[in-house]
Short mmCIF file of N, CA and C in Angstrom, two decimals:
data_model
loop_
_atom_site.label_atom_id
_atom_site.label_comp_id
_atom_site.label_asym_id
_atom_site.label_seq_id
_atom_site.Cartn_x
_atom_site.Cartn_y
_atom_site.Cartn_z
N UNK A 1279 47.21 122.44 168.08
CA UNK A 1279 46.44 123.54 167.54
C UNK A 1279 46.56 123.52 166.02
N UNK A 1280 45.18 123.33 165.09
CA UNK A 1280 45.44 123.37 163.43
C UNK A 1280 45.41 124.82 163.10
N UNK A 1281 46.41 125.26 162.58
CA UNK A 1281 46.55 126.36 161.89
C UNK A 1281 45.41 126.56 160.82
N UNK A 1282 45.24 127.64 160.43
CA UNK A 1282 43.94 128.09 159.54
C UNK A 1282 44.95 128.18 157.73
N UNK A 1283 44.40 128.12 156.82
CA UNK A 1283 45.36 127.97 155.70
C UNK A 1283 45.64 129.73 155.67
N UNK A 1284 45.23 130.60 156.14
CA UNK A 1284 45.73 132.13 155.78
C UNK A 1284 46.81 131.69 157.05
N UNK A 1285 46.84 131.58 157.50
CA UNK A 1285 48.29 131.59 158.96
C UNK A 1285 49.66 131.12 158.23
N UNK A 1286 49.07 129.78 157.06
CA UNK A 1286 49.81 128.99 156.81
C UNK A 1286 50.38 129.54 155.73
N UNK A 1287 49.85 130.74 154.88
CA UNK A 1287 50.12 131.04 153.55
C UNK A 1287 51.12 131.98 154.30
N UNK A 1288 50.71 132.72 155.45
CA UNK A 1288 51.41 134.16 155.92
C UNK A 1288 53.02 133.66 155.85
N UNK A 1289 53.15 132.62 157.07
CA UNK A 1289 54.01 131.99 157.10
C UNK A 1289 54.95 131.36 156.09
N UNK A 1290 54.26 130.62 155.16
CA UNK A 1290 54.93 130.40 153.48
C UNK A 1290 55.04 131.89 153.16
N UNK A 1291 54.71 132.98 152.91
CA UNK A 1291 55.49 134.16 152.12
C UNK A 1291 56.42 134.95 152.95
N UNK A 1292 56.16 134.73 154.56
CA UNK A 1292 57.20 135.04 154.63
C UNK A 1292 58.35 134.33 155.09
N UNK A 1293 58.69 133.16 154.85
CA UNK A 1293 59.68 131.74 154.76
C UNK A 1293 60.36 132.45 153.35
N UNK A 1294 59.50 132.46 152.52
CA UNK A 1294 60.09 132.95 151.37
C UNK A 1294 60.77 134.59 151.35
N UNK A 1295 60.24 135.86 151.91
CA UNK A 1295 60.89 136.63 151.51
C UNK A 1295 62.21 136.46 152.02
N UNK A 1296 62.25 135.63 153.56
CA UNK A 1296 63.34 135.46 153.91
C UNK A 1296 64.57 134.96 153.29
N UNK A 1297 63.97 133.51 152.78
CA UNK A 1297 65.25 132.96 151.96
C UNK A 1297 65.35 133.79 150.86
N UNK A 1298 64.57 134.43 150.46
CA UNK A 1298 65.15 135.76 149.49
C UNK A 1298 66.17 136.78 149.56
N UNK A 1299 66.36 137.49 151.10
CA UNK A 1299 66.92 138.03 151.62
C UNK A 1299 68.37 137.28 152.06
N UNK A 1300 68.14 136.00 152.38
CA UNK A 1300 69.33 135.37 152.59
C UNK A 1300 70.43 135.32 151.60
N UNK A 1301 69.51 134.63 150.20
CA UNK A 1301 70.37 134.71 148.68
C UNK A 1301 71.25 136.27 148.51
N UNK A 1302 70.30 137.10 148.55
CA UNK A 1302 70.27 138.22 148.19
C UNK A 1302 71.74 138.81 149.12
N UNK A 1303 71.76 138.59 150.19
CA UNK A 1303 73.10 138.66 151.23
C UNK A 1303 73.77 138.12 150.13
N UNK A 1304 73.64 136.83 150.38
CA UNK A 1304 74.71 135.62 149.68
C UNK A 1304 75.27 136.28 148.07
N UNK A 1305 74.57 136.47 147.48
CA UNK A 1305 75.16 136.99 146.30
C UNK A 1305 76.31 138.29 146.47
N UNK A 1306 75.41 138.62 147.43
CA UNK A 1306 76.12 140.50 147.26
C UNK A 1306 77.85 140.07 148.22
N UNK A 1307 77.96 138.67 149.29
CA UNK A 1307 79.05 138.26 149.68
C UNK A 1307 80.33 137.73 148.76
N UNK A 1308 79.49 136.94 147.45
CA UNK A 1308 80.32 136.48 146.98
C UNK A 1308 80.78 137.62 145.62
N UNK A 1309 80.06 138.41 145.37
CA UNK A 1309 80.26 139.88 144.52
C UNK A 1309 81.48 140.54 145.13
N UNK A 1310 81.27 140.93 146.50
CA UNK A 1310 82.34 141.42 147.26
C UNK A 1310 84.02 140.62 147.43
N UNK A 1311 83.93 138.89 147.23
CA UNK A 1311 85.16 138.50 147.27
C UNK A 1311 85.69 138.62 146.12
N UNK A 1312 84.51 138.18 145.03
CA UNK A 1312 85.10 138.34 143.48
C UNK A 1312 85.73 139.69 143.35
N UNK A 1313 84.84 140.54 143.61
CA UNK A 1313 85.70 142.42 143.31
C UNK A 1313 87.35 142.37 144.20
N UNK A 1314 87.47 141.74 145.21
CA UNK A 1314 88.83 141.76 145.93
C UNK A 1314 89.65 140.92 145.23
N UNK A 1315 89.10 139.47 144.91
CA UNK A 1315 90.01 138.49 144.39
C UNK A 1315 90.26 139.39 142.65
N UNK A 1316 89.40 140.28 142.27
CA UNK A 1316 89.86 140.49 140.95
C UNK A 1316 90.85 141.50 140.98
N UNK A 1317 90.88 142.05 141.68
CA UNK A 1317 91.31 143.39 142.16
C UNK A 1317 92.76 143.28 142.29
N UNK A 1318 92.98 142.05 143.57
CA UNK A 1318 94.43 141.61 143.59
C UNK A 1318 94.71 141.25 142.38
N UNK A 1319 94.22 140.48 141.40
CA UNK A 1319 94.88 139.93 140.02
C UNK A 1319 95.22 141.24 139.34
N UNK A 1320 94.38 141.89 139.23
CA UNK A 1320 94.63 143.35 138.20
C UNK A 1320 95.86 144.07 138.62
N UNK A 1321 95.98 144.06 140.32
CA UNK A 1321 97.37 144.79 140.23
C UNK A 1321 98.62 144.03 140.23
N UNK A 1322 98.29 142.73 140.16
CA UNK A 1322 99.78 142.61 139.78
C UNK A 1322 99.63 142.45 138.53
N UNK A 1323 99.02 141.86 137.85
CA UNK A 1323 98.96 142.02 136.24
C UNK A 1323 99.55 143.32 135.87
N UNK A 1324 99.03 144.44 136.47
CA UNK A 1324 99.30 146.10 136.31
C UNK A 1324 101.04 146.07 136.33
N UNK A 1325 100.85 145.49 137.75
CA UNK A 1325 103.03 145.19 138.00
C UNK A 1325 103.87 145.00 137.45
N UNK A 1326 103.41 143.65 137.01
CA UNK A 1326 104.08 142.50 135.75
C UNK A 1326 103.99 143.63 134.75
N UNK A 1327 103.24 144.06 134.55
CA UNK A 1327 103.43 144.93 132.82
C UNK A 1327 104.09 146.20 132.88
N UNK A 1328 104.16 146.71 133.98
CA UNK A 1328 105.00 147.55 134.02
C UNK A 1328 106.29 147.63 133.91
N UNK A 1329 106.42 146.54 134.89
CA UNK A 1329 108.34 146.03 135.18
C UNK A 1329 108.53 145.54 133.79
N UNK A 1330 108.09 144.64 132.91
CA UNK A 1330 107.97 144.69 131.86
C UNK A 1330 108.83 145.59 130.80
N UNK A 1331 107.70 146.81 130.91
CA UNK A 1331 107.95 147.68 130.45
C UNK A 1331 109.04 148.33 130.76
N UNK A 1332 109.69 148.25 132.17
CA UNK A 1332 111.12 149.08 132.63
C UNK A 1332 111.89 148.35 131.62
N UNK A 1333 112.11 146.88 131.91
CA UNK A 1333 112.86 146.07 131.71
C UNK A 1333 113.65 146.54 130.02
N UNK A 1334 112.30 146.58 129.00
CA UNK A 1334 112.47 147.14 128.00
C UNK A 1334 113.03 148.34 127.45
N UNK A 1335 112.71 148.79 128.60
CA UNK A 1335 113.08 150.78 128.40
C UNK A 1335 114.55 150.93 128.47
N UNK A 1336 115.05 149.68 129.87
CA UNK A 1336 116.38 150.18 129.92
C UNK A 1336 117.24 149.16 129.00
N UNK A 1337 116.79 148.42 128.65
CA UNK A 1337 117.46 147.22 127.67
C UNK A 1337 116.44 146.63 126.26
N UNK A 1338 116.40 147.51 125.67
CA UNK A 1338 115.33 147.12 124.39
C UNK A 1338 115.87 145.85 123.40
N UNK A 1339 117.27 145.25 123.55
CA UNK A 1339 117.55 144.00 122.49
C UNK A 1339 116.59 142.91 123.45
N UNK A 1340 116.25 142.83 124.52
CA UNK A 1340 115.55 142.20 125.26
C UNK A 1340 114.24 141.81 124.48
N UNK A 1341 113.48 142.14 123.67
CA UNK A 1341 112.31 142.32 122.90
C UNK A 1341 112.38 141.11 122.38
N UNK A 1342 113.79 141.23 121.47
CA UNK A 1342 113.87 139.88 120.81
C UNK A 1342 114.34 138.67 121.26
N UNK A 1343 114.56 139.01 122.37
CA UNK A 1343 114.44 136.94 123.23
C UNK A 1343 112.90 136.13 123.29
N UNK A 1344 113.25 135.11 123.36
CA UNK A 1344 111.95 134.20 123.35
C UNK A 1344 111.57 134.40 125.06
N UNK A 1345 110.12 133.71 125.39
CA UNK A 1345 110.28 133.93 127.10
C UNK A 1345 111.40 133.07 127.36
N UNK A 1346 111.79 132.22 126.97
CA UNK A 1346 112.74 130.82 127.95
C UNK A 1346 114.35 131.18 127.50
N UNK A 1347 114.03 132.27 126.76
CA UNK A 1347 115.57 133.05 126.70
C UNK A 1347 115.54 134.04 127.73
N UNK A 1348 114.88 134.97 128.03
CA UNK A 1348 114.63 135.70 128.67
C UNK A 1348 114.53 135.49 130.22
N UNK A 1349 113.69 134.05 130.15
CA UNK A 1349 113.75 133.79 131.69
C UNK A 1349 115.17 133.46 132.33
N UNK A 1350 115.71 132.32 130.80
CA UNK A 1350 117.22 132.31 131.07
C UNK A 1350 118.04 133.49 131.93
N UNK A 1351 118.31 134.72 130.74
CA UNK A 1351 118.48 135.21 131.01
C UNK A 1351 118.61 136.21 132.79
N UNK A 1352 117.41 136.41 132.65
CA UNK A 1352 117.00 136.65 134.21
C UNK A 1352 117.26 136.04 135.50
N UNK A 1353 117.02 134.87 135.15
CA UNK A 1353 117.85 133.92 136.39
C UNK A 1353 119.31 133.82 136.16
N UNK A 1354 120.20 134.00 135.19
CA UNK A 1354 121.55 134.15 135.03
C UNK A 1354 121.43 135.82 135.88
N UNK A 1355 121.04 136.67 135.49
CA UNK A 1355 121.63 137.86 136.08
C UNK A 1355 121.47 138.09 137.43
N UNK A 1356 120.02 137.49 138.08
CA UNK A 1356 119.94 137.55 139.42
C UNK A 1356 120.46 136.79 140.42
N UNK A 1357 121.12 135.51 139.72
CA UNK A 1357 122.09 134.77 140.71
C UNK A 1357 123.14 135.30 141.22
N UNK A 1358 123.96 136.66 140.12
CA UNK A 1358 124.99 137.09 140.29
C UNK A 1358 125.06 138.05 141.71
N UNK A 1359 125.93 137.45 142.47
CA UNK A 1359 126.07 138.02 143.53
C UNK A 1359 126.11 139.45 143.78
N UNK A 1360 126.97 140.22 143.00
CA UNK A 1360 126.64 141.68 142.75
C UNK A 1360 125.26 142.09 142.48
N UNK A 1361 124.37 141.53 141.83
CA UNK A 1361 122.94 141.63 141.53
C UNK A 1361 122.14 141.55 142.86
N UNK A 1362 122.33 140.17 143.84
CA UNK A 1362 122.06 139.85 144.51
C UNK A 1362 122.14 141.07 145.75
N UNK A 1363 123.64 141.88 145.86
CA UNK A 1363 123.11 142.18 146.77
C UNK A 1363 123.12 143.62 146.70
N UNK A 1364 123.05 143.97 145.18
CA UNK A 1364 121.91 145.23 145.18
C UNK A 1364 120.53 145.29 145.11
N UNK A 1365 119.99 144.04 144.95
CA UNK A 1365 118.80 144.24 145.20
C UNK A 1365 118.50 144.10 147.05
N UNK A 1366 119.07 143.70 147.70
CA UNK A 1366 118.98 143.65 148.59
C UNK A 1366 119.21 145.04 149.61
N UNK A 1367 120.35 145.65 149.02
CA UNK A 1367 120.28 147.16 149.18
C UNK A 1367 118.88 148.08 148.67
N UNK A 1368 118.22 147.67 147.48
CA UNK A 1368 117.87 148.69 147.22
C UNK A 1368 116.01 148.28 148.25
N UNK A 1369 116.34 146.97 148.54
CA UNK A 1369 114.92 146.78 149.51
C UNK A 1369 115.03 147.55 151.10
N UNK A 1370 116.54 147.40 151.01
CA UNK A 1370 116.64 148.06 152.78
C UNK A 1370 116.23 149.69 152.18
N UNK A 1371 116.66 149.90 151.20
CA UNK A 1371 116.48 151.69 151.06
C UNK A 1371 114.71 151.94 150.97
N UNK A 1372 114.35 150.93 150.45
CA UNK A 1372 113.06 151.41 150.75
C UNK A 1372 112.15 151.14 151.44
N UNK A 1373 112.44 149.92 152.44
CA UNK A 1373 112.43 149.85 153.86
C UNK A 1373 112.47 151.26 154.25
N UNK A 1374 113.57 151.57 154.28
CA UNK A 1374 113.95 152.78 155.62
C UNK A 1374 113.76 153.95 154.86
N UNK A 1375 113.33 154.55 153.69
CA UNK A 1375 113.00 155.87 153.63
C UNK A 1375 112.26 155.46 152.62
#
């Protein structure tokens, strides 16, 4: 059966609004992972700058270490077993209440 060229045009516009509608999904899918994937970055960024900020509040000569003094630092204090297992206390405490 030969199609008539209006059958054929109907068909071409609407082939097209479709794949329009498809994009149009498609964009608004990958909008939606970007807003989550940014979302997670922002709060820990938010985290990081906060703890940061404790870090400073309760120990301000800290300012003037370089990072690779500082990181030093940090991994010296958290190896320490007393360190070790107050932080471990203070995760069960907020675990359980």
């Amino acid at each position: 059966m030969k199609k008539s060229r209006e059958q054929l045009e109907k068909e071409r516009d609407e082939a097209i609004a479709k794949r329009e509608q498809y994009q149009h999904r498609q964009r608004r899918l990958e909008n939606r992972v970007r807003y989550y994937t940014e979302g997670e970055r922002k709060k820990r960024n938010h985290r990081l700058i906060v703890r940061g900020a404790d870090v400073e509040s309760v120990a301000p000569e800290v300012r003037g270490l370089s990072q690779a003094a500082f990181r030093k630092l940090a991994e010296q204090i958290f190896s320490l077993p007393e360190v070790s297992a107050l932080v471990r206390r203070m995760i069960d405490q907020q675990e359980g209440g």
